[in-house]
Amino acid sequence: MRQRWKIWVLVHIAVVTGLLWGSVFLTLDLAHPLAADLRGPLMAYAFFASVAYIILSVLHRIDLGKRLLTPISALTRDIRTLLDAKQIDRALREIDNHGLGQLPDAVGHLVDALRGARREVVRAMATATARVEQEKGWLEVILLELVREGVVLCSAEHRILLYNRPVTQLFRDSHVLGLGRSLFGLVAEAPVRHALERLEHRLQSGSRDLNTRFVCATQDSRTMLQARAALIIEPGGKASGYVLTLEDISDELEELQRNEAVRTRVTRDLRGPVASLRAAAENLTSFPDMEPEHRRAFQEVILNESATLSRHMEELAEEYRGRSEGRWPITEIYSPDLLGCLARHLKTSDDLLIHPRGEDHWLSGDSHSLMLALESLIRQIATTRNLRELELEAGSREKRSWLEIQFSGDPVSNQELATWLEHSMSSLPGLTVGQVFEHHGSEPWCDNRDGGRSAIRIPLQAAGAVVVDGDKLPPRPEFYDFDMMFAHSMTGELADRPLKNFTYVVFDTETTGLKPAGGDEIISIAGVRVTHGRVLTQESFESLVNPGRPIPKDSIRFHGITDEKVEGQPSIEEVLPKFHEFALDSVLVAHNAAFDMKFLKLKEADCGIKFENPVVDTLLLSLLIEGSEEDHSLDGICGRLNLEIQDRHSALGDAMATAHVLVHLVDRLEAMGIQTFGQVMKASNMEAELRFRGGHF
């Protein structure tokens, strides 16, 4: 290397010396004797020396670019990749035939030093957290054995921050479950908001009892859940989120409904014979001429039987009523909470003015269903009596409590009240207003008073001492991201949000061929969620698809999916809506995304859906970061990042690999100063335009 540079220097000195001597002689006086003899040869020498110098300079520049500039550019990209991607296990690529001397070796030593420093940091962090992880493991084992309910931790915006394994079982048929997704994609919204409203009221009133039980249904209304909600309080006293425990009680409620049906049938069937017996007794007493001996016998039989039947009927009704109360989810309700919620809801929804009255005490019941039943009664009264104002009073005596709806107007007949109680509850399918009160051991009755005042009294069970289940340990946390507590307020424009504040669904498809507009079909689709720089491998979607046509052998060579494998699998019209639900409210990501999105777009009309998600292409991101000199295939990028692809050319395997590539690329983009979604979309779209004009698409 040094010898080569010495030759270049000597050649340059010789040429420059010749040019200098030529210039000296050319400036001599033309009358000088030597001038005439040397002018011609010197002119020729100067000309050829100049040409030689130009040629040597061009060759030197070419050699300089090949041996210096290109190696320096490659070395710079390698160093930048190591720094931005924060990798510690990947060495610099070797550069052949360069003119950088000892520079690559020196940089290699610096990289080794950086790698060593990073390893020290990793070891220090591992040592510092080892004890915590050990204790966490102990706690997880304990919690796994103690707690069987599903647990969901949510932010104040109702975004899911944590859930455990029982939750995945409760919602195993739903593709909406995932970190950062809305809780209300899983469960009915109204009962949860009602429970939180009660807890917020308690918080503002200074109460320390910040948990409550209630009943809610899944979003598809197939499953009834018993839930407990507890607020998460910041040091400043503000609620920053809440925890829900969920338990499937559908079987219990079905049994309850069966018991109710049996109780209703038995009591109805018994009342007839009892009434007949009593009527017979009355008839006997109406015939005084009957012989005394016979009369006494009939009277004794009829009275004994009627008393026995009446006693059995009451005992049976009481038994089933007790079973109903015991199995129906019951919790403690603070009367000001219930009356306050009723007043606010009816003011907002019906412009009714409700005046809460009475003493503050605790009731026993299910607040959500009870409030809905009370709202129904109040609306019936207000409509039939043309009222805009009513009073709602709470009272108690010993172990019994009651609520009274008081109003001015015509009295309510028993028949009218019975009609109102038969009104179906749209928010609680299969239940009437009267059945809700029956579940609470209550039978409303009319109380018509003097002065044109009327009331409907609803007896309720008074609660005992309020039991706060604060000693129950939380269940095992398996999937979590606490940073999302404050990251999903959804404020601001989409373009201004940081890249790491999005939830991404990275997906891939396998198809019968490469011509979506030419009849080729999707035969497999898979996706995985990425949030806050973490690939959530547990939150994935994968499905084979029956294309309705034979799969070409040339395609099978790549993905290995045969006609036999897709036989009996769902059609794209069944699969794509489920994937659409899985990707809801997320940014779609794919490698060479235009290809996969074309297949999805062509099926939108057939499936009755529309993909309006923002789309990011990791191929364009790689081009934006590395430039066109590098290999931007998925294999090429993974090779540079030292990422291993599992199950290459399977939809889920490629989606997982692309997800890990995305995480690295986002780190690189942020290091380059491209930190918002708007910036990356503008830059990648510009790169796509340049690539299109260059003929790469």
CSV table of N, CA and C in Angstrom, one decimal, residues 531-580:
chain,number,residue,atom,x,y,z
A,531,THR,N,-46.4,-2.5,20.0
A,531,THR,CA,-46.7,-1.2,20.7
A,531,THR,C,-45.6,-0.9,21.6
A,532,HIS,N,-45.3,0.4,21.6
A,532,HIS,CA,-44.2,0.9,22.5
A,532,HIS,C,-42.9,0.2,22.3
A,533,GLY,N,-42.5,-0.1,21.1
A,533,GLY,CA,-41.3,-0.8,20.8
A,533,GLY,C,-41.2,-2.3,21.2
A,534,ARG,N,-42.4,-2.9,21.5
A,534,ARG,CA,-42.4,-4.3,21.9
A,534,ARG,C,-43.3,-5.1,20.9
A,535,VAL,N,-42.8,-6.2,20.5
A,535,VAL,CA,-43.5,-7.1,19.6
A,535,VAL,C,-44.3,-8.0,20.6
A,536,LEU,N,-45.7,-7.9,20.5
A,536,LEU,CA,-46.5,-8.7,21.4
A,536,LEU,C,-46.9,-10.0,20.7
A,537,THR,N,-46.0,-10.9,20.9
A,537,THR,CA,-46.2,-12.2,20.2
A,537,THR,C,-47.5,-12.9,20.6
A,538,GLN,N,-48.0,-12.7,21.8
A,538,GLN,CA,-49.2,-13.3,22.2
A,538,GLN,C,-50.4,-12.7,21.5
A,539,GLU,N,-50.3,-11.5,21.0
A,539,GLU,CA,-51.4,-10.9,20.3
A,539,GLU,C,-51.2,-11.0,18.8
A,540,SER,N,-51.5,-12.1,18.3
A,540,SER,CA,-51.3,-12.4,16.9
A,540,SER,C,-52.6,-12.9,16.2
A,541,PHE,N,-52.6,-12.9,14.9
A,541,PHE,CA,-53.7,-13.4,14.1
A,541,PHE,C,-53.1,-14.2,13.0
A,542,GLU,N,-53.7,-15.4,12.8
A,542,GLU,CA,-53.2,-16.3,11.7
A,542,GLU,C,-54.4,-17.1,11.3
A,543,SER,N,-54.5,-17.2,9.9
A,543,SER,CA,-55.6,-18.1,9.4
A,543,SER,C,-55.2,-18.5,8.0
A,544,LEU,N,-55.5,-19.8,7.7
A,544,LEU,CA,-55.4,-20.2,6.3
A,544,LEU,C,-56.7,-19.8,5.6
A,545,VAL,N,-56.7,-19.7,4.3
A,545,VAL,CA,-57.9,-19.3,3.6
A,545,VAL,C,-58.1,-20.2,2.4
A,546,ASN,N,-59.3,-20.7,2.2
A,546,ASN,CA,-59.6,-21.5,1.0
A,546,ASN,C,-59.8,-20.5,-0.2
A,547,PRO,N,-58.9,-20.6,-1.2
A,547,PRO,CA,-59.0,-19.6,-2.3
A,547,PRO,C,-60.1,-19.9,-3.3
A,548,GLY,N,-60.7,-21.1,-3.2
A,548,GLY,CA,-61.7,-21.5,-4.2
A,548,GLY,C,-61.2,-21.8,-5.5
A,549,ARG,N,-59.9,-22.1,-5.6
A,549,ARG,CA,-59.2,-22.4,-6.9
A,549,ARG,C,-58.0,-23.2,-6.6
A,550,PRO,N,-57.5,-24.0,-7.5
A,550,PRO,CA,-56.2,-24.7,-7.3
A,550,PRO,C,-55.0,-23.8,-7.0
A,551,ILE,N,-54.1,-24.3,-6.2
A,551,ILE,CA,-52.9,-23.5,-5.9
A,551,ILE,C,-51.8,-24.0,-6.9
A,552,PRO,N,-51.2,-23.1,-7.7
A,552,PRO,CA,-50.2,-23.5,-8.6
A,552,PRO,C,-49.0,-24.2,-7.9
A,553,LYS,N,-48.4,-25.1,-8.6
A,553,LYS,CA,-47.2,-25.8,-8.0
A,553,LYS,C,-46.0,-24.8,-7.8
A,554,ASP,N,-45.9,-23.9,-8.7
A,554,ASP,CA,-44.8,-22.9,-8.6
A,554,ASP,C,-44.9,-22.1,-7.3
A,555,SER,N,-46.1,-21.8,-6.9
A,555,SER,CA,-46.3,-21.1,-5.6
A,555,SER,C,-46.1,-22.0,-4.4
A,556,ILE,N,-46.5,-23.3,-4.5
A,556,ILE,CA,-46.3,-24.2,-3.4
A,556,ILE,C,-44.9,-24.3,-3.0
A,557,ARG,N,-44.0,-24.2,-4.1
A,557,ARG,CA,-42.5,-24.3,-3.8
A,557,ARG,C,-42.1,-23.3,-2.8
A,558,PHE,N,-42.7,-22.1,-2.7
A,558,PHE,CA,-42.3,-21.1,-1.9
A,558,PHE,C,-42.9,-21.2,-0.5
A,559,HIS,N,-44.2,-21.4,-0.4
A,559,HIS,CA,-44.9,-21.3,0.9
A,559,HIS,C,-45.3,-22.7,1.5
A,560,GLY,N,-45.3,-23.7,0.6
A,560,GLY,CA,-45.6,-25.0,1.1
A,560,GLY,C,-47.1,-25.3,1.4
A,561,ILE,N,-48.0,-24.3,1.0
A,561,ILE,CA,-49.4,-24.5,1.3
A,561,ILE,C,-50.0,-25.2,0.1
A,562,THR,N,-50.6,-26.4,0.3
A,562,THR,CA,-51.2,-27.2,-0.7
A,562,THR,C,-52.7,-27.1,-0.7
A,563,ASP,N,-53.3,-27.7,-1.7
A,563,ASP,CA,-54.8,-27.7,-1.8
A,563,ASP,C,-55.4,-28.5,-0.6
A,564,GLU,N,-54.7,-29.5,-0.2
A,564,GLU,CA,-55.1,-30.3,0.9
A,564,GLU,C,-55.2,-29.5,2.2
A,565,LYS,N,-54.2,-28.6,2.4
A,565,LYS,CA,-54.1,-27.8,3.6
A,565,LYS,C,-55.2,-26.8,3.7
A,566,VAL,N,-55.7,-26.3,2.6
A,566,VAL,CA,-56.7,-25.2,2.6
A,566,VAL,C,-58.1,-25.8,2.5
A,567,GLU,N,-58.2,-27.1,2.2
A,567,GLU,CA,-59.5,-27.8,2.1
A,567,GLU,C,-60.2,-27.7,3.4
A,568,GLY,N,-61.5,-27.2,3.4
A,568,GLY,CA,-62.2,-27.1,4.6
A,568,GLY,C,-62.0,-25.8,5.4
A,569,GLN,N,-61.0,-25.0,5.0
A,569,GLN,CA,-60.7,-23.7,5.7
A,569,GLN,C,-61.7,-22.7,5.3
A,570,PRO,N,-61.9,-21.6,6.1
A,570,PRO,CA,-62.8,-20.6,5.8
A,570,PRO,C,-62.4,-19.8,4.5
A,571,SER,N,-63.4,-19.2,3.9
A,571,SER,CA,-63.2,-18.3,2.7
A,571,SER,C,-62.7,-17.0,3.1
A,572,ILE,N,-62.2,-16.2,2.2
A,572,ILE,CA,-61.7,-14.9,2.5
A,572,ILE,C,-62.8,-14.0,3.0
A,573,GLU,N,-64.0,-14.2,2.6
A,573,GLU,CA,-65.2,-13.4,3.1
A,573,GLU,C,-65.4,-13.6,4.6
A,574,GLU,N,-65.0,-14.8,5.1
A,574,GLU,CA,-65.1,-15.0,6.5
A,574,GLU,C,-63.8,-14.5,7.3
A,575,VAL,N,-62.7,-14.7,6.7
A,575,VAL,CA,-61.4,-14.4,7.4
A,575,VAL,C,-61.1,-12.9,7.4
A,576,LEU,N,-61.3,-12.2,6.3
A,576,LEU,CA,-60.8,-10.8,6.2
A,576,LEU,C,-61.6,-9.9,7.2
A,577,PRO,N,-62.9,-10.0,7.4
A,577,PRO,CA,-63.5,-9.2,8.4
A,577,PRO,C,-63.0,-9.4,9.8
A,578,LYS,N,-62.5,-10.6,10.2
A,578,LYS,CA,-61.9,-10.9,11.5
A,578,LYS,C,-60.6,-10.2,11.5
A,579,PHE,N,-59.8,-10.2,10.4
A,579,PHE,CA,-58.5,-9.5,10.4
A,579,PHE,C,-58.7,-8.0,10.5
A,580,HIS,N,-59.8,-7.5,9.9
A,580,HIS,CA,-60.1,-6.1,9.9
A,580,HIS,C,-60.4,-5.7,11.4
